[in-house]
CSV table of C-alpha atoms in Angstrom, one decimal:
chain,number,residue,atom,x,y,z
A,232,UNK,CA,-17.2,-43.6,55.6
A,233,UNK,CA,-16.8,-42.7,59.0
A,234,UNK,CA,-14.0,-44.1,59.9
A,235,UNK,CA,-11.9,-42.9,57.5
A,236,UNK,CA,-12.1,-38.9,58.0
A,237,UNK,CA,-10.8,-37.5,60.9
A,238,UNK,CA,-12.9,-34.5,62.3
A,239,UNK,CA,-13.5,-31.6,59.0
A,240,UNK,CA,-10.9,-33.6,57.5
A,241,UNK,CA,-12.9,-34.2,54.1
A,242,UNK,CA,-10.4,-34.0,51.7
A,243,UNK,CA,-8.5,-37.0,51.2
A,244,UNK,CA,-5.9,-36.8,48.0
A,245,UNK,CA,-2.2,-37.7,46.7
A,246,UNK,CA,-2.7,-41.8,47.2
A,247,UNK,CA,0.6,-43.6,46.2
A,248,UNK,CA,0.4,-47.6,46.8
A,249,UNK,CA,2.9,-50.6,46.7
A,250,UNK,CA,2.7,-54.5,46.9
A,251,UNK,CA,4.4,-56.2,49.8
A,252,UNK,CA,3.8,-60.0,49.5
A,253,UNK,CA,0.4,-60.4,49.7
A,254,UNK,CA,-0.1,-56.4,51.0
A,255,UNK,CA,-1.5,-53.8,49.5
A,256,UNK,CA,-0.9,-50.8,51.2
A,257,UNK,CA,-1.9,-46.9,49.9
A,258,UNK,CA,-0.8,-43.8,51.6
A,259,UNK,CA,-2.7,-40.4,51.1
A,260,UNK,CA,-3.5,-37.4,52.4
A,261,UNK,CA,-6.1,-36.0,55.0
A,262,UNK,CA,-6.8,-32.3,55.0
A,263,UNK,CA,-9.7,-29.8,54.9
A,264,UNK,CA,-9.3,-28.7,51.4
A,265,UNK,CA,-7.0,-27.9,48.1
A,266,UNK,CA,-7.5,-24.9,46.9
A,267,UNK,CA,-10.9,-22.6,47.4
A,268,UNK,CA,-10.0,-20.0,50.4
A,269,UNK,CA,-9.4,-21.1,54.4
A,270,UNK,CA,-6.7,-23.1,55.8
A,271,UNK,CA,-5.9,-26.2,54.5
A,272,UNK,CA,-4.9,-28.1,57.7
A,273,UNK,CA,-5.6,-28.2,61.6
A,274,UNK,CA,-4.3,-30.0,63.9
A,275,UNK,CA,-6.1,-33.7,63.2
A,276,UNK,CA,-4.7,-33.2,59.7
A,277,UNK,CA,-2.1,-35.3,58.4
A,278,UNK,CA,-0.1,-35.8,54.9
A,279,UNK,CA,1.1,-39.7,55.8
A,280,UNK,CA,-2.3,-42.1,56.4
A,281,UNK,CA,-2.2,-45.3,55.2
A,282,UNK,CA,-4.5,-48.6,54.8
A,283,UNK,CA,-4.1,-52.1,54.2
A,284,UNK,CA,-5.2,-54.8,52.4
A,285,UNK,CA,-4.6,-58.8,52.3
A,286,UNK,CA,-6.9,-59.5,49.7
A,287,UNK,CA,-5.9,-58.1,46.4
A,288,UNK,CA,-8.5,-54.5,47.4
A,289,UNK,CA,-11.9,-56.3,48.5
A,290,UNK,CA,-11.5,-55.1,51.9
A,291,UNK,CA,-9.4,-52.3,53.3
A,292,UNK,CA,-8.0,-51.4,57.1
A,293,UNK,CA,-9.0,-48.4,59.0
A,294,UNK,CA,-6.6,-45.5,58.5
A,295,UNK,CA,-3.3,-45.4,60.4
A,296,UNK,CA,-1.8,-42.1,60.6
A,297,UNK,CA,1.9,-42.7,60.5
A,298,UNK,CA,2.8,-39.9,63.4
A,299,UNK,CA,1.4,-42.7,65.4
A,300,UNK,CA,5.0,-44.3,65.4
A,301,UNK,CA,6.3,-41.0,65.8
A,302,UNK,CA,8.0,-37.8,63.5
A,303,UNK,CA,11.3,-36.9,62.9
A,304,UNK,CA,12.0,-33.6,64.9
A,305,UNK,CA,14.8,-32.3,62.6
A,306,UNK,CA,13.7,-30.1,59.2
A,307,UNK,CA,13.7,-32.8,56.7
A,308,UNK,CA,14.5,-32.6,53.0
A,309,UNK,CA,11.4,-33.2,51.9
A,310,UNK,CA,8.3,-31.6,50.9
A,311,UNK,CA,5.1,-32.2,49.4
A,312,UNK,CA,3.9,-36.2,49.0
A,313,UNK,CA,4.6,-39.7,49.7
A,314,UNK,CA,6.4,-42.5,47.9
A,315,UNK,CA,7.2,-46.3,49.2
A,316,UNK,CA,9.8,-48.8,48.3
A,317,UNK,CA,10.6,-52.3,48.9
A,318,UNK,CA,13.6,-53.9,49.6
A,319,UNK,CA,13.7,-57.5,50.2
A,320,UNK,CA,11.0,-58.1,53.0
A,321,UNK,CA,11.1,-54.4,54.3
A,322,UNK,CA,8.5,-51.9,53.0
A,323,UNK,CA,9.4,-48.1,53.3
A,324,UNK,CA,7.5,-45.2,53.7
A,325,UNK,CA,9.2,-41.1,53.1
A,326,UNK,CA,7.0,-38.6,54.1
A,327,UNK,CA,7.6,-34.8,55.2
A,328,UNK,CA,7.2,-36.3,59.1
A,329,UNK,CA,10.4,-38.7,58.3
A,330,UNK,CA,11.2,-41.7,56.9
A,331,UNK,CA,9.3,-45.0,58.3
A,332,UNK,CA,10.4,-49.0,57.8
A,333,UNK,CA,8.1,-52.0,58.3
A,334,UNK,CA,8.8,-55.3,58.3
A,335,UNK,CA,5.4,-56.8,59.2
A,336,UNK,CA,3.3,-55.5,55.5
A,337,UNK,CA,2.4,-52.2,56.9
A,338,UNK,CA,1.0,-53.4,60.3
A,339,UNK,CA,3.3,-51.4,62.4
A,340,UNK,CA,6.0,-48.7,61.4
A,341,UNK,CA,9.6,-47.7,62.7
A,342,UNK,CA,10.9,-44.0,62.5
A,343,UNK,CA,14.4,-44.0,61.0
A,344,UNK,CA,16.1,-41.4,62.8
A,345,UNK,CA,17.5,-38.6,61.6
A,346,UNK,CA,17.3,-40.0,58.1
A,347,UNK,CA,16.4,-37.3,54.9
A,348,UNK,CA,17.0,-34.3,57.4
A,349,UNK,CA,19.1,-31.5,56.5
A,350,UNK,CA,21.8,-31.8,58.7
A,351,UNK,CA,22.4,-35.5,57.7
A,352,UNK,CA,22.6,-34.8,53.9
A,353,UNK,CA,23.9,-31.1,54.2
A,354,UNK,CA,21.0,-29.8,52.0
A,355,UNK,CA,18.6,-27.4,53.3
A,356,UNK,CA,16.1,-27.4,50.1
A,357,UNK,CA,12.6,-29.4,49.9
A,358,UNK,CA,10.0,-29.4,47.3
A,359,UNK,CA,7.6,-32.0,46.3
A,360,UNK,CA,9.0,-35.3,45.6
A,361,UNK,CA,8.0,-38.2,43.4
A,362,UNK,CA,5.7,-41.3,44.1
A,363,UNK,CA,8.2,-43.8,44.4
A,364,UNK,CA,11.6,-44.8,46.2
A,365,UNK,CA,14.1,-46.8,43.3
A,366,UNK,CA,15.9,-49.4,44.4
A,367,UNK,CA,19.4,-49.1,42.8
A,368,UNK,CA,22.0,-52.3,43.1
A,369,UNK,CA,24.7,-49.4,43.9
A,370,UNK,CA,22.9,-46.4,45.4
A,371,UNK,CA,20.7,-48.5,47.3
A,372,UNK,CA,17.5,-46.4,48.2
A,373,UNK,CA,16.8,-43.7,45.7
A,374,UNK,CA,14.1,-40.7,45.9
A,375,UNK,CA,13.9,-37.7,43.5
A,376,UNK,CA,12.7,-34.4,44.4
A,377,UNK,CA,11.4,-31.9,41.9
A,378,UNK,CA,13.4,-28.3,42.2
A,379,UNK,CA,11.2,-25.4,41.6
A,380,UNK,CA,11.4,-23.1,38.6
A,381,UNK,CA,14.7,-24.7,37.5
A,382,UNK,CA,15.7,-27.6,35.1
A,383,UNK,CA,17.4,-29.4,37.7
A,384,UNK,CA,16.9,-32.5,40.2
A,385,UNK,CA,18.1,-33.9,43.6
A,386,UNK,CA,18.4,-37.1,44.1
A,387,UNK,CA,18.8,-38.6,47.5
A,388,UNK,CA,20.4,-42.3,48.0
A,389,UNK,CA,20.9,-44.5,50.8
A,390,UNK,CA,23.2,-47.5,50.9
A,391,UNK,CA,22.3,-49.2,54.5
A,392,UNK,CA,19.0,-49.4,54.8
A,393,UNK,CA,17.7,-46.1,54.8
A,394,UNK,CA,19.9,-45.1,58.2
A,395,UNK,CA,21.8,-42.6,56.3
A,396,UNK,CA,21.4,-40.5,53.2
A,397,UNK,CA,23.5,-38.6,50.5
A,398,UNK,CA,22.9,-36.2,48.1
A,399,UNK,CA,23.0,-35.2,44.6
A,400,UNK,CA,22.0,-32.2,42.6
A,401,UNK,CA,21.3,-33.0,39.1
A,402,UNK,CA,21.1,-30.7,35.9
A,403,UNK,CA,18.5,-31.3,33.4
A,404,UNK,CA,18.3,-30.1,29.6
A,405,UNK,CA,16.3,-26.8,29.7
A,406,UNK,CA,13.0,-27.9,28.3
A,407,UNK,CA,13.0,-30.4,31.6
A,408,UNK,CA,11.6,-29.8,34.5
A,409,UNK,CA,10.3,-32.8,36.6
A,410,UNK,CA,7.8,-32.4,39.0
A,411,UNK,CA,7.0,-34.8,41.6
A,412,UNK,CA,9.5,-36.8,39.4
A,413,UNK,CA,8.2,-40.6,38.8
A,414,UNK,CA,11.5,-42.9,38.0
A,415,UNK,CA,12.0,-46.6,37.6
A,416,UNK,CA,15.1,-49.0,37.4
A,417,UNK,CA,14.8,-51.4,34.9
A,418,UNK,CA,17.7,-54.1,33.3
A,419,UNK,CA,20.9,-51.3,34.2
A,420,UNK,CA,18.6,-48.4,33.6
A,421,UNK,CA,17.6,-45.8,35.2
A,422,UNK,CA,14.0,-44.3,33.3
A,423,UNK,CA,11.7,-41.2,34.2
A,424,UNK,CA,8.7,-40.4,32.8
A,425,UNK,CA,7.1,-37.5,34.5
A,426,UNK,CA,5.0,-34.4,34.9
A,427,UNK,CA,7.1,-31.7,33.3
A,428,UNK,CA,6.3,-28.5,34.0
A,429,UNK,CA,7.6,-25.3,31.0
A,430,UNK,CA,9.8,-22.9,32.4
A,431,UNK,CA,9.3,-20.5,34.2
A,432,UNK,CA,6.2,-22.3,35.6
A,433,UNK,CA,2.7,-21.0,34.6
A,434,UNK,CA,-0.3,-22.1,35.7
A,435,UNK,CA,-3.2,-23.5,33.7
A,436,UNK,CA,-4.8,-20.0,32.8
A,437,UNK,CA,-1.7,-18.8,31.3
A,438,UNK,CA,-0.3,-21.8,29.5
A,439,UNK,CA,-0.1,-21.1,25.2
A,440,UNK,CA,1.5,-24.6,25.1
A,441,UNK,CA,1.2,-28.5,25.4
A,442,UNK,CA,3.1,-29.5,28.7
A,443,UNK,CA,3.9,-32.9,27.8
A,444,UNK,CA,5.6,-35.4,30.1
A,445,UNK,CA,9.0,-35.6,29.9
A,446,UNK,CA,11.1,-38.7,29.1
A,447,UNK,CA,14.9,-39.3,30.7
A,448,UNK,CA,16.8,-42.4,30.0
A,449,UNK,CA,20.4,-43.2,31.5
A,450,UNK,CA,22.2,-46.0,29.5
A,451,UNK,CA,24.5,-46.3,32.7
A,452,UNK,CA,22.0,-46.6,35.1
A,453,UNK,CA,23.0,-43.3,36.8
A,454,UNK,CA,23.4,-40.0,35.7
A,455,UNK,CA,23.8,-37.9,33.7
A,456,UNK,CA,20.6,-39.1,31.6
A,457,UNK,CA,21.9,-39.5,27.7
A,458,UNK,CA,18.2,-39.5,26.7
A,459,UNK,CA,16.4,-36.0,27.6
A,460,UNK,CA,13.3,-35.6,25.6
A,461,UNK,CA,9.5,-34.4,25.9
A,462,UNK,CA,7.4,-37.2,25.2
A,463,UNK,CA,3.8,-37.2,22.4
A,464,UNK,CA,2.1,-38.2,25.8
A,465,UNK,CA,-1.2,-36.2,25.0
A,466,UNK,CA,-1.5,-33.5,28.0
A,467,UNK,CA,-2.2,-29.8,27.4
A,468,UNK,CA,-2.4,-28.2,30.6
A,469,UNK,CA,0.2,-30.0,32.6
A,470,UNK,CA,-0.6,-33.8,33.5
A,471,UNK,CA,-0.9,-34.8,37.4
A,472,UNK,CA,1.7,-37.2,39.1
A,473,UNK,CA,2.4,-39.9,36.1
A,474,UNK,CA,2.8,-43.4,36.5
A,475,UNK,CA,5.5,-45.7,34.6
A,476,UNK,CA,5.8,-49.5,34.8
A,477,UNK,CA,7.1,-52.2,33.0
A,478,UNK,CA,3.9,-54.6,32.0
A,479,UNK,CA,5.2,-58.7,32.5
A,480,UNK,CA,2.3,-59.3,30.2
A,481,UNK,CA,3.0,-57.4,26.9
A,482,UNK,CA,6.8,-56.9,27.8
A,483,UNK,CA,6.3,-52.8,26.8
A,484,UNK,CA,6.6,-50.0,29.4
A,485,UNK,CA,3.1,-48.4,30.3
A,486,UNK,CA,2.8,-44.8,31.7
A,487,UNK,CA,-0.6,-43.8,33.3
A,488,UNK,CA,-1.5,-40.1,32.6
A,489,UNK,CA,-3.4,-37.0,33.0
A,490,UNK,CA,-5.1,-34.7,30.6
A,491,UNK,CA,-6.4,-32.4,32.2
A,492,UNK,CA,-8.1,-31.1,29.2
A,493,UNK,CA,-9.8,-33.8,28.1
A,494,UNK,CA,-9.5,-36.3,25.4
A,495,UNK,CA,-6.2,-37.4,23.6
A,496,UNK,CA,-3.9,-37.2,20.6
A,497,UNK,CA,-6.0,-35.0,17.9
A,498,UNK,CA,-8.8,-34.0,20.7
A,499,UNK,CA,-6.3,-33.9,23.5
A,500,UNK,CA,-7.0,-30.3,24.0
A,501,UNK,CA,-11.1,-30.4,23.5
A,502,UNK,CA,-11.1,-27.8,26.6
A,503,UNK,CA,-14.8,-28.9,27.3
A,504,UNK,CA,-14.5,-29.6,31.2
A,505,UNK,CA,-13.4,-32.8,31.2
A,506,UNK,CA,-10.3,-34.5,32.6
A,507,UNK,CA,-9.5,-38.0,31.3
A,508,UNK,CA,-6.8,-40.7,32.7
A,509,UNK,CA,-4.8,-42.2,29.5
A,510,UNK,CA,-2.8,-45.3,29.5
A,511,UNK,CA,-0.2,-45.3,26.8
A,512,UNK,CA,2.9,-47.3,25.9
A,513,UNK,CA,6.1,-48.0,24.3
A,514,UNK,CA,8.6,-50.6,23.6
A,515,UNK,CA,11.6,-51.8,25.3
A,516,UNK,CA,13.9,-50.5,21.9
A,517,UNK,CA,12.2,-47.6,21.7
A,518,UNK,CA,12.6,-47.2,25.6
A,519,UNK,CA,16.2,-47.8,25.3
A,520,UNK,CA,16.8,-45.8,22.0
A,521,UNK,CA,15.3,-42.9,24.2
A,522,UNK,CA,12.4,-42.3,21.0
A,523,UNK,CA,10.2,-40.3,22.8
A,524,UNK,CA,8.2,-39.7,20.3
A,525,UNK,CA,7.2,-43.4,20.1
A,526,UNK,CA,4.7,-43.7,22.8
A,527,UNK,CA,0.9,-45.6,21.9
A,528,UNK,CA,-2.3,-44.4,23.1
A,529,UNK,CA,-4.0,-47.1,24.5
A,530,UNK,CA,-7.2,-46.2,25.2
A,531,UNK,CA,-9.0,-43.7,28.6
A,532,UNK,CA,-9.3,-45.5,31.7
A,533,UNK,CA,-11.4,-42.7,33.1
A,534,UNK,CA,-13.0,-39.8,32.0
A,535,UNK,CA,-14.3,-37.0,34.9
A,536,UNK,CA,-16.3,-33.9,34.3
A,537,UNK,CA,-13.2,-31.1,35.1
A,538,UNK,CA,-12.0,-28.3,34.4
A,539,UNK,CA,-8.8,-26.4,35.2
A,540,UNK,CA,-8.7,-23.2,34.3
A,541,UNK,CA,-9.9,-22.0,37.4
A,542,UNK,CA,-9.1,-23.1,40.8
A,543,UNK,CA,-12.5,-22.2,43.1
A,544,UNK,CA,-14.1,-24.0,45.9
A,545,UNK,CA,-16.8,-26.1,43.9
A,546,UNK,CA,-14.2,-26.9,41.1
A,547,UNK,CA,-13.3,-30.7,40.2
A,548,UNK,CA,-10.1,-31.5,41.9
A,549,UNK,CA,-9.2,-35.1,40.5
A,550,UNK,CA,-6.6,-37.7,39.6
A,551,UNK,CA,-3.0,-38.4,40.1
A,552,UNK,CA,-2.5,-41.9,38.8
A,553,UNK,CA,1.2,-41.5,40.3
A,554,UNK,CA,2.3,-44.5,42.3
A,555,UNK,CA,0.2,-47.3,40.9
A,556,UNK,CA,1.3,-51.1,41.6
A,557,UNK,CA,2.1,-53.8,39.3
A,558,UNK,CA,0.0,-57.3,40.6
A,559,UNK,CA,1.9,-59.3,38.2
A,560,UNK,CA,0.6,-62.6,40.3
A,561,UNK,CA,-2.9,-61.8,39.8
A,562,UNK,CA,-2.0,-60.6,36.4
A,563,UNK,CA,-3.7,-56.7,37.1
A,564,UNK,CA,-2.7,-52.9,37.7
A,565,UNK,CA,-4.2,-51.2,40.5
A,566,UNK,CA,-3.9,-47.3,40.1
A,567,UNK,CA,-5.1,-45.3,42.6
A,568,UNK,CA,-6.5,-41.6,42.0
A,569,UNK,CA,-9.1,-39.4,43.8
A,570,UNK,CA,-12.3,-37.6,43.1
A,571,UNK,CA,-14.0,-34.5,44.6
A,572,UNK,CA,-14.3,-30.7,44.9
A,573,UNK,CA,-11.1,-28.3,45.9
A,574,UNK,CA,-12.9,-27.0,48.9
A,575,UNK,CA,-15.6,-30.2,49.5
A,576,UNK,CA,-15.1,-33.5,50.2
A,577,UNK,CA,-13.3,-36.0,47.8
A,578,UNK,CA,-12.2,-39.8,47.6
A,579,UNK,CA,-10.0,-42.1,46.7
A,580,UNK,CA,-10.9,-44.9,44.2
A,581,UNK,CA,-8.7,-47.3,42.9
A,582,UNK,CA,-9.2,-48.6,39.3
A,583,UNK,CA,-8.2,-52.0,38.7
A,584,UNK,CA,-7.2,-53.2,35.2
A,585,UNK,CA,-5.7,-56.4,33.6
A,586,UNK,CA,-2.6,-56.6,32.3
A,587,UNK,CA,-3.8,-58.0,28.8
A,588,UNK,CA,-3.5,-54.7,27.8
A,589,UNK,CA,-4.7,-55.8,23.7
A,590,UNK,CA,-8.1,-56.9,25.3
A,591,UNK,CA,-8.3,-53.9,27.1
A,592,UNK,CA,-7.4,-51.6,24.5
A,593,UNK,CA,-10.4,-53.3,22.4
A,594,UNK,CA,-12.4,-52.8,25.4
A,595,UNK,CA,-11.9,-49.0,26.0
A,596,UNK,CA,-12.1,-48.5,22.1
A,597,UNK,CA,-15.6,-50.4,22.1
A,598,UNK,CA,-16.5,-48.1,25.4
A,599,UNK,CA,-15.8,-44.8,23.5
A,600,UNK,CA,-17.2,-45.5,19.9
A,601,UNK,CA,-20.2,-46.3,22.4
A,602,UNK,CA,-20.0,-43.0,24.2
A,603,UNK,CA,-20.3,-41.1,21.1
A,604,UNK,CA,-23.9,-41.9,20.3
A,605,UNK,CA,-25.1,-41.1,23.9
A,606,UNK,CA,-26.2,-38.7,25.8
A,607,UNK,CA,-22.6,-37.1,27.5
A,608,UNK,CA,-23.9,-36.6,31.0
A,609,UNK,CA,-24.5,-40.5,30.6
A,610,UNK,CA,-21.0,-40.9,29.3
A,611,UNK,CA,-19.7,-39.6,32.3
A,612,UNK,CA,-21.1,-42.0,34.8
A,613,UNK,CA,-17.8,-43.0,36.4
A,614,UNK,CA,-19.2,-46.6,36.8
A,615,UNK,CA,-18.4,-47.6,33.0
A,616,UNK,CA,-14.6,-47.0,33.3
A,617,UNK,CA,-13.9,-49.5,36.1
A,618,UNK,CA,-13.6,-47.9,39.4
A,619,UNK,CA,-13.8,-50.5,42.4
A,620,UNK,CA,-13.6,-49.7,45.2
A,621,UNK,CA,-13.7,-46.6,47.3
A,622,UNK,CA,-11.0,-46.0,50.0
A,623,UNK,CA,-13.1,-42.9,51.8
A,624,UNK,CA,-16.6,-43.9,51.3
């Protein structure tokens, strides 16, 4: 445990991880708390730490704090969170201290200069950005960047490498509103399927309606998006970062998800302090058609004692499946999420699932008929949904 915090740092959050070759690397951040009063950072904070491992997530590297190989000391485009990409043999990191390459899995890291400032893409404007970097046969690099209280996105693309970055501004249909935007390439498409947030933004206390993920599907490969719809992705008071991949195995896109009310489809707004992490799906002609309304429920990965209508220091802060990795060799999923209190310590976990996703629907469905006879604070026990392996602890 002790090697992974850094000083008070106790709260470690936001993990986003990738496969390079054999490497599995997650990034996350290292602060003294969410929400629940006091400063949330001092100076042995950081928002880019990453580990390693060459084993498929038996054993893990100590942290690395990426400001080890330096920041970027120009304002940079971006805001809130971390997202990789791979091209080739190069693994990229973009993080609100710059923009990071490796060629070596994640041992060691090269700052990019200058690249995704604001005087190299003549845009001054940052929010929080999405979990991971698309690579695009003509844009190249690609990262999308949630715009506060506006149906809008910006997209920033490189073409060499990273070295230099443009910019594009993007409207949306007014019922979407990405946040930390989750997109994919995939056969000449371009495909979102993110947290969505109903304008203008409430929080949970105020919200009167479902804030399902939104759906976005370009036919071109670029924009504009024909396809702009709000998915039946169960999720009443706004999902955490989502998660969309194409699954090898059962040749259907999968989206991991939030509810952060608890339960799904009819009881996907039971409101009884509990959070659960969905897997759901849809297929490739429904993907294309852009039916949004399409998507399977799977079956709960994970179900935590939450609650978020309120946001003090000994509330559950949990989740954000967001930037989960495809193994297709070893024929699993390894999503990545974390546990704990706003103001206390938390951890990241990473639940690791197979790819068979029929035997693990039958699994999860044999789990929860199960959990309806017992006792719930039994039903809880995070154990019986599959976590593995603790990053923090």
């Amino acid at each position: 445990m002790g090697r992974y915090l850094k000083g008070t740092n106790h709260h470690l959050g936001w993990p986003v991880g990738i496969k390079i070759g054999n490497t599995l690397l997650c990034a996350y951040h290292q602060t003294l708390r969410h929400h629940g009063g006091g400063p949330r950072q001092n100076a042995t904070s950081s928002d880019a730490v990453i580990v390693r491992s060459g084993d498929g997530g038996k054993t893990w590297s100590g942290p690395i704090d990426i400001r080890t190989f330096g920041t970027c000391k120009k304002p940079m485009v971006l805001g809130f969170g971390n997202c990789f990409g791979v091209l080739g043999e190069t693994v990229f990191l973009a993080s609100r201290y710059g923009l990071y390459r490796s060629e070596d899995e994640g041992k060691t890291w090269t700052l990019v200069p200058d690249a995704l400032t604001q005087e190299q893409t003549g845009h001054k404007y940052r929010d929080n950005f999405g979990p991971r970097m698309v690579v695009h046969p003509d844009k190249g690099l690609v990262i999308p960047v949630g715009v506060k209280d506006s149906p809008h996105l910006d997209v920033y693309f490189s073409k060499d490498r990273g070295k230099t970055w443009g910019h594009q501004r993007v409207r949306l249909s007014a019922t979407i509103h990405p946040f930390e935007p989750t997109a994919m390439y995939h056969d000449g498409r371009l495909i979102f399927v993110s947290r969505n947030h109903t304008l203008p933004f409430r929080w949970h206390q105020k919200l009167k309606t479902t804030q399902r993920p939104c759906m976005m599907v370009s036919d071109t490969g670029w924009f504009p998006m024909r396809h702009q719809k709000l998915t039946t992705i169960s999720s009443y008071r706004w999902p955490d970062t989502t998660d969309i991949d194409f699954n090898p195995v059962t040749k259907r896109f999968e989206a991991v998800v939030t509810n952060r009310s608890g339960g799904a489809e009819e009881n996907e707004k039971n409101e009884k302090r509990e959070q659960t992490v969905n897997l759901w799906s849809l297929s490739k002609e429904d993907m294309v058609a852009g039916r949004a309304d399409k998507w399977r429920f799977e079956g709960t990965l994970l179900r935590l004692k939450s609650g978020m209508l309120n946001h003090g220091p000994g509330d559950v802060d949990a989740a954000h499946p967001g930037g989960a990795v495809i193994d297709e060799d070893n024929g699993v999923q390894h999503i990545f999420i974390y546990c704990g209190r706003y103001s206390t310590p938390t951890g990241i976990y990473r639940i690791t699932r197979t790819l068979d996703t029929d035997k693990l629907r039958k699994a999860m469905l044999a789990t929860d008929t199960h959990r309806v006879s017992m006792d719930r604070a039994k039903a809880t026990d995070a154990r019986s949904r599959g976590i593995r392996f603790p990053v923090s602890r």
